[in-house]
Short mmCIF file of C-alpha atoms (C1' of nucleotides) in Angstrom, two decimals:
data_model
loop_
_atom_site.label_atom_id
_atom_site.label_comp_id
_atom_site.label_asym_id
_atom_site.label_seq_id
_atom_site.Cartn_x
_atom_site.Cartn_y
_atom_site.Cartn_z
CA MET O 22 114.81 121.43 -70.87
CA LEU O 23 118.33 121.28 -69.56
CA GLN O 24 120.55 118.45 -70.65
CA LEU O 25 120.86 115.88 -67.93
CA GLN O 26 124.51 115.49 -68.76
CA VAL O 27 125.18 119.12 -67.83
CA ILE O 28 123.41 118.80 -64.50
CA ARG O 29 125.26 115.61 -63.68
CA GLN O 30 128.65 117.01 -64.52
CA ASN O 31 128.38 120.22 -62.59
CA PRO O 32 125.41 120.52 -60.27
CA GLN O 33 126.97 123.28 -58.22
CA TRP O 34 127.53 125.47 -61.24
CA VAL O 35 123.97 124.79 -62.44
CA LYS O 36 122.64 126.01 -59.11
CA GLU O 37 124.70 129.17 -59.27
CA ARG O 38 123.38 129.90 -62.74
CA LEU O 39 119.80 129.22 -61.72
CA ALA O 40 120.18 131.60 -58.80
CA ILE O 41 121.01 134.37 -61.25
CA LYS O 42 117.70 133.70 -62.90
CA ASN O 43 116.14 134.23 -59.51
CA PHE O 44 115.04 130.61 -59.43
CA LYS O 45 114.28 129.54 -55.88
CA GLU O 46 113.91 125.80 -55.82
CA LEU O 47 117.54 124.88 -56.12
CA GLY O 48 116.87 121.65 -54.25
CA LEU O 49 115.40 120.37 -57.50
CA VAL O 50 118.90 119.98 -58.88
CA ASP O 51 119.88 117.48 -56.21
CA ALA O 52 116.51 115.79 -56.50
CA ILE O 53 117.07 115.37 -60.21
CA ILE O 54 120.47 113.82 -59.70
CA ALA O 55 119.00 111.46 -57.13
CA SER O 56 116.17 110.49 -59.48
CA ASP O 57 118.66 109.94 -62.24
CA GLU O 58 120.71 107.60 -60.07
CA GLN O 59 117.57 105.70 -59.19
CA ARG O 60 116.57 105.52 -62.78
CA LYS O 61 119.92 104.10 -63.80
CA LYS O 62 119.81 101.54 -61.06
CA TRP O 63 116.41 100.30 -62.16
CA GLN O 64 117.41 100.32 -65.76
CA VAL O 65 120.37 98.05 -65.11
CA GLU O 66 118.02 95.75 -63.20
CA PHE O 67 115.53 95.79 -65.99
CA ASP O 68 118.08 95.29 -68.76
CA THR O 69 119.79 92.34 -67.15
CA THR O 70 116.53 90.60 -66.29
CA GLN O 71 115.10 91.21 -69.71
CA ALA O 72 118.32 89.91 -71.26
CA LYS O 73 117.90 86.65 -69.35
CA ILE O 74 114.33 86.35 -70.56
CA ASN O 75 115.37 86.99 -74.13
CA THR O 76 118.10 84.36 -74.02
CA ALA O 77 115.83 81.78 -72.43
CA SER O 78 113.10 82.48 -74.97
CA LYS O 79 115.51 81.83 -77.78
CA GLU O 80 116.55 78.61 -76.18
CA ILE O 81 112.94 77.52 -75.91
CA GLY O 82 112.57 78.02 -79.61
CA GLN O 83 115.63 75.88 -80.30
CA LEU O 84 114.51 73.15 -77.92
CA MET O 85 111.09 73.07 -79.54
CA ALA O 86 112.70 72.76 -82.93
CA LYS O 87 114.68 69.77 -81.74
CA GLY O 88 111.56 68.29 -80.21
CA GLN O 89 112.87 68.44 -76.64
CA LYS O 90 109.53 69.27 -75.15
CA THR O 91 110.22 68.59 -71.50
CA GLU O 92 113.30 70.76 -71.48
CA ALA O 93 111.34 73.48 -73.19
CA GLU O 94 108.64 73.31 -70.56
CA GLU O 95 111.30 73.64 -67.87
CA LYS O 96 112.62 76.76 -69.53
CA LYS O 97 109.16 78.19 -69.78
CA LYS O 98 108.78 77.92 -66.06
CA GLU O 99 112.09 79.68 -65.67
CA VAL O 100 110.94 82.50 -67.89
CA ALA O 101 107.65 82.76 -66.03
CA ALA O 102 109.56 83.24 -62.79
CA LEU O 103 111.77 85.88 -64.35
CA LYS O 104 108.77 87.69 -65.71
CA GLU O 105 107.19 87.81 -62.34
CA LYS O 106 110.38 89.31 -61.01
CA LEU O 107 110.44 91.78 -63.87
CA GLU O 108 107.01 93.26 -63.22
CA PRO O 109 107.89 95.36 -60.16
CA ILE O 110 111.19 96.37 -61.75
CA LYS O 111 109.35 97.63 -64.79
CA GLU O 112 107.06 99.67 -62.60
CA GLN O 113 109.91 101.15 -60.63
CA LEU O 114 111.71 102.06 -63.82
CA ALA O 115 108.63 103.78 -65.24
CA THR O 116 108.03 105.60 -61.97
CA THR O 117 111.57 106.89 -61.64
CA GLU O 118 111.67 107.85 -65.29
CA SER O 119 108.57 109.99 -65.07
CA ALA O 120 109.64 111.43 -61.73
CA LEU O 121 112.89 112.49 -63.33
CA HIS O 122 111.15 113.99 -66.33
CA GLU O 123 108.63 115.85 -64.20
CA LYS O 124 111.38 117.52 -62.26
CA LEU O 125 113.55 118.17 -65.25
CA VAL O 126 110.89 120.18 -67.06
CA LEU O 127 110.52 122.46 -64.05
CA LEU O 128 114.02 123.84 -64.37
CA PRO O 129 114.28 127.00 -66.44
CA ASN O 130 117.11 127.51 -68.87
CA LEU O 131 120.44 128.62 -67.49
CA PRO O 132 121.24 132.27 -68.17
CA SER O 133 124.34 132.83 -70.26
CA GLU O 134 127.44 134.35 -68.68
CA LYS O 135 126.50 137.66 -70.26
CA VAL O 136 123.24 138.02 -68.35
CA PRO O 137 123.26 140.78 -65.73
CA ALA O 138 122.07 139.94 -62.24
CA GLY O 139 118.79 141.47 -61.15
CA LYS O 140 115.25 140.70 -60.13
CA THR O 141 112.84 142.89 -62.04
CA SER O 142 112.57 144.92 -65.20
CA ALA O 143 114.11 147.79 -63.27
CA ASP O 144 117.40 145.89 -63.33
CA ASN O 145 117.53 145.49 -67.09
CA VAL O 146 120.49 147.11 -68.77
CA ILE O 147 119.95 149.68 -71.48
CA MET O 148 122.34 148.79 -74.28
CA ARG O 149 121.67 151.67 -76.59
CA GLU O 150 119.02 154.10 -77.73
CA GLY O 151 118.21 155.38 -81.18
CA GLY O 152 115.91 157.80 -82.93
CA HIS O 153 114.55 160.99 -81.44
CA LYS O 154 111.62 161.53 -79.16
CA PRO O 155 109.37 163.93 -81.04
CA GLU O 156 108.01 167.24 -79.74
CA LEU O 157 104.28 166.77 -80.08
CA TYR O 158 102.04 169.65 -81.05
CA SER O 159 99.50 170.93 -78.56
CA GLY O 160 96.58 168.97 -79.98
CA ALA O 161 98.39 165.63 -79.76
CA ALA O 162 96.40 162.63 -78.63
CA PRO O 163 97.04 159.02 -77.61
CA HIS O 164 96.64 156.40 -80.33
CA TRP O 165 93.18 155.21 -79.27
CA GLU O 166 91.85 158.70 -79.90
CA LEU O 167 93.72 159.00 -83.16
CA ALA O 168 92.36 155.62 -84.20
CA LYS O 169 88.87 157.00 -83.72
CA LYS O 170 89.58 160.35 -85.28
CA TYR O 171 90.90 158.83 -88.50
CA ASP O 172 88.59 155.83 -88.42
CA LEU O 173 91.41 153.28 -88.21
CA ILE O 174 90.52 150.94 -85.39
CA ASP O 175 87.25 150.16 -83.62
CA PHE O 176 87.80 148.75 -80.16
CA GLU O 177 84.12 148.72 -79.24
CA LEU O 178 83.18 146.68 -82.26
CA GLY O 179 85.63 143.96 -81.27
CA ASN O 180 83.92 143.88 -77.92
CA LYS O 181 80.64 143.10 -79.58
CA ILE O 182 81.95 140.49 -81.95
CA THR O 183 84.21 138.70 -79.52
CA GLY O 184 85.21 140.45 -76.31
CA SER O 185 87.63 143.00 -75.02
CA GLY O 186 91.09 142.95 -76.49
CA PHE O 187 90.04 142.05 -80.01
CA PRO O 188 90.32 145.29 -81.97
CA VAL O 189 88.83 145.65 -85.43
CA TYR O 190 91.03 147.41 -87.97
CA ILE O 191 89.18 149.41 -90.58
CA ASN O 192 89.98 151.25 -93.76
CA LYS O 193 93.43 152.79 -93.60
CA GLY O 194 93.99 151.14 -90.26
CA ALA O 195 93.65 147.74 -91.90
CA LYS O 196 95.74 148.82 -94.82
CA LEU O 197 98.49 150.19 -92.63
CA GLN O 198 98.61 146.94 -90.77
CA ARG O 199 98.84 144.95 -93.99
CA ALA O 200 101.45 147.29 -95.41
CA LEU O 201 103.65 146.93 -92.35
CA ILE O 202 103.40 143.14 -92.38
CA GLN O 203 104.39 143.07 -96.01
CA TYR O 204 107.27 145.44 -95.39
CA PHE O 205 108.56 143.45 -92.41
CA LEU O 206 108.39 140.18 -94.30
CA ASP O 207 110.25 141.65 -97.26
CA HIS O 208 112.92 142.96 -94.92
CA ASN O 209 113.36 139.47 -93.48
CA ILE O 210 113.29 137.65 -96.77
CA ALA O 211 115.95 140.04 -98.11
CA ALA O 212 118.14 138.96 -95.19
CA GLY O 213 117.86 135.31 -96.20
CA TYR O 214 114.89 134.15 -94.15
CA THR O 215 112.47 131.68 -95.72
CA GLU O 216 108.85 132.65 -95.37
CA TYR O 217 106.36 130.22 -93.87
CA GLN O 218 102.65 130.34 -93.27
CA PRO O 219 102.29 127.87 -90.43
CA PRO O 220 99.17 126.55 -88.70
CA LEU O 221 97.72 128.90 -86.11
CA MET O 222 96.84 126.00 -83.87
CA VAL O 223 99.32 123.53 -82.50
CA ASN O 224 99.19 120.23 -80.68
CA GLU O 225 100.52 119.53 -77.24
CA MET O 226 103.89 118.27 -78.45
CA SER O 227 104.61 121.48 -80.28
CA ALA O 228 103.58 123.61 -77.34
CA PHE O 229 105.85 121.54 -75.14
CA GLY O 230 108.71 121.81 -77.60
CA THR O 231 109.14 125.55 -77.38
CA GLY O 232 108.51 125.66 -73.64
CA GLN O 233 104.89 126.87 -73.41
CA LEU O 234 103.88 123.66 -71.69
CA PRO O 235 103.68 122.43 -69.03
CA ASP O 236 104.00 125.83 -67.44
CA LYS O 237 101.92 128.36 -69.31
CA GLU O 238 98.75 126.66 -70.45
CA GLY O 239 96.86 129.46 -68.74
CA GLN O 240 98.24 131.92 -71.28
CA MET O 241 97.01 130.04 -74.32
CA TYR O 242 93.56 129.57 -75.78
CA PHE O 243 92.73 125.90 -75.95
CA ALA O 244 90.27 124.11 -78.21
CA THR O 245 89.15 121.36 -75.88
CA GLU O 246 87.38 119.21 -78.46
CA ASP O 247 90.51 118.70 -80.53
CA LYS O 248 93.13 119.49 -77.92
CA TYR O 249 94.77 122.21 -79.98
CA TYR O 250 96.29 125.42 -78.68
CA LEU O 251 95.98 128.73 -80.48
CA ILE O 252 99.51 129.93 -80.99
CA PRO O 253 100.74 132.73 -78.72
CA THR O 254 103.51 133.40 -81.24
CA ALA O 255 104.71 132.01 -84.58
CA GLU O 256 107.78 130.80 -82.72
CA VAL O 257 105.81 127.73 -81.68
CA PRO O 258 104.79 126.28 -85.05
CA VAL O 259 107.87 127.55 -86.87
CA THR O 260 110.50 126.17 -84.50
CA ASN O 261 108.63 122.86 -84.47
CA ILE O 262 109.04 122.49 -88.22
CA TYR O 263 112.30 120.68 -87.55
CA ARG O 264 111.23 118.76 -84.47
CA ASP O 265 112.70 115.23 -84.34
CA GLU O 266 115.12 115.84 -87.16
CA ILE O 267 118.81 115.22 -87.46
CA LEU O 268 120.16 117.87 -89.78
CA LYS O 269 123.36 118.02 -91.73
CA GLU O 270 125.91 120.53 -90.57
CA THR O 271 125.69 122.15 -93.99
CA ASP O 272 121.94 122.71 -93.50
CA LEU O 273 122.76 125.26 -90.82
CA PRO O 274 121.87 127.99 -90.24
CA LEU O 275 118.16 127.58 -90.96
CA LYS O 276 116.46 130.95 -91.10
CA MET O 277 112.69 131.18 -91.06
CA THR O 278 110.21 134.00 -90.93
CA ALA O 279 106.45 133.99 -90.60
CA TYR O 280 103.63 136.41 -90.25
CA THR O 281 100.86 135.15 -88.00
CA PRO O 282 98.18 136.43 -85.74
CA CYS O 283 99.03 135.66 -82.12
CA PHE O 284 96.56 134.79 -79.40
CA ARG O 285 97.15 135.45 -75.74
CA ARG O 286 94.73 135.13 -72.90
CA GLU O 287 96.74 137.56 -70.77
CA ALA O 288 95.04 136.18 -67.72
CA GLY O 289 95.55 138.34 -64.70
CA SER O 290 96.67 141.46 -66.51
CA TYR O 291 93.35 143.26 -66.62
CA GLY O 292 93.20 146.87 -65.64
CA LYS O 293 96.80 147.82 -66.18
CA ASP O 294 98.31 149.13 -69.39
CA VAL O 295 95.55 147.60 -71.45
CA ARG O 296 94.29 150.79 -73.03
CA GLY O 297 93.99 150.75 -76.80
CA LEU O 298 96.61 148.63 -78.49
CA ASN O 299 98.91 148.35 -75.50
CA ARG O 300 97.77 144.86 -74.63
CA VAL O 301 95.34 142.82 -76.70
CA HIS O 302 94.29 139.18 -76.97
CA GLN O 303 94.82 138.91 -80.68
CA PHE O 304 97.53 140.72 -82.56
CA ASP O 305 99.69 140.40 -85.63
CA LYS O 306 103.38 139.72 -85.52
CA VAL O 307 106.16 138.88 -87.92
CA GLU O 308 108.60 136.48 -86.34
CA ILE O 309 112.12 135.37 -87.20
CA VAL O 310 113.53 132.04 -86.07
CA GLN O 311 116.96 130.53 -86.55
CA LEU O 312 118.41 127.08 -85.93
CA VAL O 313 122.17 127.34 -85.81
CA HIS O 314 125.45 125.67 -84.98
CA PRO O 315 126.04 125.89 -81.20
CA GLU O 316 129.32 127.72 -81.64
CA LYS O 317 127.66 130.46 -83.63
CA SER O 318 124.50 131.19 -81.70
CA TYR O 319 125.75 134.26 -79.88
CA ASP O 320 127.04 135.84 -83.05
CA VAL O 321 123.70 135.07 -84.62
CA LEU O 322 121.92 136.66 -81.68
CA GLU O 323 123.82 139.91 -82.31
CA GLU O 324 123.06 139.63 -86.00
CA MET O 325 119.36 139.26 -85.26
CA VAL O 326 119.42 142.22 -82.91
CA ASN O 327 121.06 144.32 -85.61
CA HIS O 328 118.52 143.09 -88.12
CA VAL O 329 115.59 144.16 -85.96
CA GLU O 330 117.29 147.40 -85.10
CA LYS O 331 117.64 148.30 -88.76
CA LEU O 332 113.97 147.69 -89.25
CA LEU O 333 113.10 149.95 -86.35
CA GLN O 334 115.44 152.64 -87.57
CA SER O 335 113.74 152.59 -90.94
CA LEU O 336 110.46 153.32 -89.19
CA GLN O 337 112.04 156.38 -87.62
CA LEU O 338 110.77 155.66 -84.16
CA PRO O 339 112.63 156.39 -80.93
CA TYR O 340 113.75 153.05 -79.54
CA ARG O 341 116.03 151.47 -77.02
CA ILE O 342 117.53 148.03 -76.64
CA LEU O 343 117.60 146.36 -73.25
CA LYS O 344 119.54 143.38 -72.09
CA LEU O 345 117.26 141.56 -69.71
CA CYS O 346 118.48 140.74 -66.24
CA GLY O 347 118.28 137.21 -64.88
CA GLY O 348 115.05 137.75 -63.00
CA ASP O 349 113.18 139.27 -65.93
CA MET O 350 114.07 136.67 -68.52
CA SER O 351 111.64 134.08 -69.79
CA PHE O 352 111.73 130.48 -68.64
CA ALA O 353 113.35 129.14 -71.79
CA SER O 354 115.81 131.89 -72.63
CA ALA O 355 119.55 132.02 -72.07
CA LEU O 356 119.93 135.62 -73.14
CA THR O 357 117.29 138.10 -74.24
CA TYR O 358 117.33 141.56 -75.72
CA ASP O 359 114.11 143.53 -75.61
CA PHE O 360 113.29 146.33 -77.99
CA GLU O 361 111.09 149.14 -76.79
CA VAL O 362 109.72 152.08 -78.73
CA TYR O 363 108.74 155.32 -77.11
CA SER O 364 105.10 156.14 -77.15
CA ALA O 365 105.19 159.93 -77.27
CA ALA O 366 101.59 160.64 -76.29
CA GLN O 367 101.50 158.10 -73.47
CA LYS O 368 105.03 159.02 -72.49
CA LYS O 369 106.14 155.48 -71.96
CA TRP O 370 108.22 152.74 -73.49
CA LEU O 371 106.41 149.84 -75.12
CA GLU O 372 107.99 146.48 -75.87
CA VAL O 373 107.82 145.64 -79.56
CA SER O 374 110.35 142.87 -79.90
CA SER O 375 112.17 140.33 -77.86
CA VAL O 376 115.15 138.55 -79.35
CA SER O 377 116.45 135.49 -77.52
CA ASN O 378 118.96 132.73 -77.67
CA PHE O 379 117.57 129.51 -76.21
CA GLU O 380 120.74 127.52 -76.76
CA THR O 381 119.68 123.86 -76.46
CA PHE O 382 116.76 124.41 -74.12
CA GLN O 383 114.11 124.13 -76.82
CA THR O 384 116.00 121.83 -79.15
CA ASN O 385 116.55 119.33 -76.36
CA ARG O 386 112.80 119.13 -75.97
CA MET O 387 112.22 118.96 -79.68
CA LYS O 388 115.22 116.75 -80.43
CA ILE O 389 116.53 118.96 -83.20
CA ARG O 390 120.09 117.78 -83.77
CA PHE O 391 122.78 117.81 -86.39
CA LYS O 392 125.75 115.64 -87.21
CA ASP O 393 128.94 117.57 -86.68
CA SER O 394 132.10 117.18 -88.77
CA SER O 395 133.33 114.32 -86.58
CA GLY O 396 130.07 112.48 -87.12
CA LYS O 397 128.79 113.10 -83.62
CA THR O 398 125.15 114.00 -83.13
CA GLN O 399 124.52 117.10 -81.08
CA LEU O 400 121.72 119.57 -80.42
CA VAL O 401 121.47 122.75 -82.47
CA HIS O 402 120.79 126.10 -80.86
CA SER O 403 117.51 127.88 -81.46
CA LEU O 404 116.87 131.61 -81.49
CA ASN O 405 113.95 133.79 -82.27
CA GLY O 406 112.74 137.33 -82.24
CA SER O 407 109.90 139.53 -83.33
CA SER O 408 110.43 141.65 -86.34
CA LEU O 409 108.07 143.09 -85.39
CA ALA O 410 104.92 142.97 -83.25
CA LEU O 411 102.36 145.16 -84.95
CA PRO O 412 100.01 146.81 -82.45
CA ARG O 413 102.51 148.82 -80.46
CA ILE O 414 104.36 149.79 -83.61
CA VAL O 415 101.10 151.07 -85.01
CA ALA O 416 100.36 152.86 -81.75
CA CYS O 417 103.74 154.59 -81.79
CA LEU O 418 103.56 155.45 -85.46
CA LEU O 419 100.21 157.14 -84.88
CA GLU O 420 101.28 158.98 -81.77
CA ASN O 421 104.78 159.99 -82.74
CA LYS O 422 104.07 161.00 -86.30
CA GLN O 423 100.97 163.05 -85.65
CA ASP O 424 100.61 166.74 -86.28
CA ALA O 425 97.73 169.03 -87.08
CA GLU O 426 97.70 167.77 -90.69
CA GLY O 427 97.48 164.10 -89.92
CA ILE O 428 99.94 161.25 -89.50
CA LYS O 429 103.10 161.34 -91.57
CA LEU O 430 104.34 157.85 -92.31
CA PRO O 431 108.03 157.01 -92.55
CA ARG O 432 109.44 156.85 -96.05
CA SER O 433 110.07 153.09 -95.85
CA VAL O 434 106.35 152.29 -95.76
CA HIS O 435 105.11 154.80 -98.36
CA SER O 436 105.20 152.37 -101.24
CA TYR O 437 103.60 149.62 -99.19
CA PHE O 438 100.86 151.85 -97.87
CA GLY O 439 100.36 153.66 -101.14
CA ALA O 440 100.45 157.10 -99.51
CA ASP O 441 102.77 159.13 -97.32
CA LYS O 442 100.26 160.08 -94.68
CA ILE O 443 96.98 159.32 -93.02
CA ASN O 444 94.54 162.18 -92.77
"C1'" G G 25 80.42 112.35 -90.87
"C1'" G G 26 80.26 107.20 -93.70
"C1'" U G 27 82.96 103.16 -96.16
"C1'" G G 28 87.49 100.96 -97.61
"C1'" A G 29 92.95 100.61 -97.68
"C1'" G G 30 97.19 101.75 -95.15
"C1'" G G 31 101.13 103.75 -91.40
"C1'" U G 32 108.38 99.77 -91.51
"C1'" G G 33 115.10 103.28 -91.29
"C1'" G G 34 116.69 109.94 -95.23
"C1'" A G 35 113.29 107.98 -99.60
"C1'" U G 36 110.95 103.81 -102.20
"C1'" G G 37 109.71 99.18 -100.35
"C1'" A G 38 110.16 93.58 -98.65
"C1'" G G 39 108.85 91.21 -94.44
"C1'" U G 40 102.07 87.26 -91.31
"C1'" G G 41 105.18 84.40 -84.73
"C1'" G G 42 111.81 82.76 -83.18
"C1'" C G 43 117.62 82.67 -87.86
"C1'" U G 44 114.61 90.52 -88.62
"C1'" G G 45 117.17 96.33 -85.78
"C1'" A G 46 114.93 94.83 -90.01
"C1'" A G 47 116.11 92.39 -97.34
"C1'" A G 48 116.63 95.10 -101.80
"C1'" U G 49 116.95 99.61 -104.47
"C1'" C G 50 117.81 104.82 -104.37
"C1'" A G 51 119.86 108.94 -101.86
"C1'" A G 52 124.00 110.38 -98.62
"C1'" C G 53 129.12 109.87 -97.01
"C1'" G G 54 134.38 107.84 -97.63
"C1'" G G 55 137.58 105.61 -101.23
"C1'" U G 56 139.45 103.42 -106.06
"C1'" U G 57 139.40 104.43 -111.12
"C1'" U G 58 139.24 108.86 -114.37
"C1'" G G 59 142.03 114.78 -118.44
"C1'" C G 60 137.14 117.17 -116.01
"C1'" U G 61 132.12 115.73 -115.30
"C1'" A G 62 129.47 111.37 -115.57
"C1'" A G 63 129.65 106.18 -115.11
"C1'" A G 64 131.63 101.83 -112.84
"C1'" C G 65 133.60 99.37 -108.61
"C1'" C G 66 134.72 98.82 -103.13
"C1'" G G 67 133.37 100.36 -98.31
"C1'" U G 68 130.32 103.04 -94.59
"C1'" C G 69 125.56 104.32 -93.59
"C1'" G G 70 119.19 104.35 -87.35
"C1'" U G 71 118.08 106.52 -82.57
"C1'" A G 72 117.86 106.59 -77.27
"C1'" C G 73 119.26 104.95 -72.48
"C1'" G G 74 122.79 101.99 -69.90
"C1'" A G 75 127.09 98.52 -68.59
"C1'" C G 76 132.29 97.27 -69.27
"C1'" C G 77 136.92 99.33 -70.62
"C1'" U G 78 139.60 104.01 -71.30
"C1'" U G 79 142.46 110.21 -68.94
"C1'" A G 80 139.40 110.69 -73.28
"C1'" A G 81 138.18 109.02 -78.04
"C1'" A G 82 137.70 104.35 -79.94
"C1'" G G 83 136.12 99.55 -78.78
"C1'" U G 84 133.09 95.53 -76.62
"C1'" U G 85 128.28 94.69 -74.82
"C1'" G G 86 122.89 94.96 -72.86
"C1'" U G 87 118.00 96.92 -73.35
"C1'" A G 88 114.20 99.58 -75.86
"C1'" C G 89 112.13 101.44 -80.38
"C1'" C G 90 108.80 99.12 -87.34
"C1'" G G 91 102.41 105.63 -85.93
"C1'" A G 92 100.96 105.82 -80.06
"C1'" G G 93 99.24 103.03 -75.94
"C1'" G G 94 97.57 98.40 -74.03
"C1'" G G 95 96.93 92.89 -74.57
"C1'" U G 96 97.86 87.54 -76.16
"C1'" U G 97 102.47 84.42 -76.21
"C1'" C G 98 108.16 81.20 -73.55
"C1'" G G 99 108.92 84.65 -77.84
"C1'" A G 100 105.47 90.11 -81.67
"C1'" A G 101 107.18 94.62 -87.09
"C1'" U G 102 104.07 90.13 -87.74
"C1'" C G 103 98.04 88.11 -83.88
"C1'" C G 104 94.03 91.02 -80.83
"C1'" C G 105 91.96 95.82 -78.70
"C1'" U G 106 91.82 101.29 -78.26
"C1'" C G 107 93.45 105.85 -80.09
"C1'" C G 108 96.01 109.09 -83.64
"C1'" C G 109 97.33 110.02 -88.56
"C1'" U G 110 97.55 109.32 -94.07
"C1'" C G 111 95.30 107.92 -98.70
"C1'" A G 112 90.86 106.67 -101.87
"C1'" C G 113 85.64 106.99 -102.69
"C1'" C G 114 80.84 109.00 -100.92
"C1'" G G 115 78.28 113.01 -98.19
"C1'" C G 116 78.77 118.17 -96.64
"C1'" C G 117 81.45 122.53 -97.76
"C1'" A G 118 85.34 127.71 -98.17
#
RNA sequence: GGUGAGGUGGAUGAGUGGCUGAAAUCAACGGUUUGCUAAACCGUCGUACGACCUUAAAGUUGUACCGAGGGUUCGAAUCCCUCCCUCACCGCCA
């Protein structure tokens, strides 16, 4: 949620920024300012009337104490009249307040100055590439065939137990998954992140806090009886750890990491790119989240990108880093870098991480603030990224590392997996 | 699921209708003292949205907030209702 203050101070600039994000309803900005004016007007009305009531009520108490009953009764009538007057004011205030809020939550975050213009993923800017695309041997196969060949993942079985998009990992497939999670977590902890095991279901407030609601309820599984959402990413519970807190400046930066399964309905994406592990409803991911001083968030973003990059390099997979253009960025993000790894058998790039700076967009919703050195309370910046999402990493490891002998794992995971290859 | 007790500021905890936005203690912060540390002493110490004033900061001031939402009352942290949550015991159970 954008800060009202920013919109008020420079509506024109806000509109220009929103246009870069390919946001169409720029009229909302003016509507918000108008609602805000209305709100203020009604609040002044309400405050002054309520103040009169409060004063009169105190006077009644004093008159009663002195035994001046008639005067007290007079005052009571006065108050009754004021209260009648207050009723419609109260309603107007509530109406304008919720109208303002409703509009405010519809505005996406403003893209940072660094965001390239563009409408679709075709306009994203490739920052750099690393690793080498392998030459596959003639018998090479896509990961879903390899998964079958080496008895690693059973997609059909998941169908039976739950439905499509819920793969079952078996034997070395399960172990590989577990090994990678452990390795990723260790990598993060070594970089100063604190590990959390958060709830996998969250309430409405938490889902609102990170920006999933009110917009994307269709993407989350929802337990209607208890009104809990299954998390689409650990970002949601982990960032909400500090919701409604005022931190000390010395607490910052807060660095958190968590492994969790993630649940996504992926409504509307059937039929395309859903083969094997490319797109599933439940998958494992290790996430990193930081809450930082506003002046440092862009340095931290680079730091996080480098951190994820190192992890990818250690897996010896061909990757590239993209800076997302305005039109391809998520609702809440101010600047996002996507990481893609090259799937050698499918001959396409698969997204395995997305690292974003949200500036104050999330923290304004969650009210995560800190007291700065001058004693002023201000919002912290929040950032997060995957390090890493498992399925596509697994897919690429299988595909890219295959030869006639089996699948040769990168050195970094040998000790975690307990072997150097799958065969 | 049942029964009972509760939810007050960073923490503990007082407060059963007006003088309570909230005692006290602790923590935190600033200072004095001190060879250092500790102790002692003094001071500061909620949030949000407004208004006034100001270039701004500061300052003055209004309103709201004692789990959430309603209600009673001239007046609610305090009384009533609903919901949520916590704790204890019982039942069930990984």
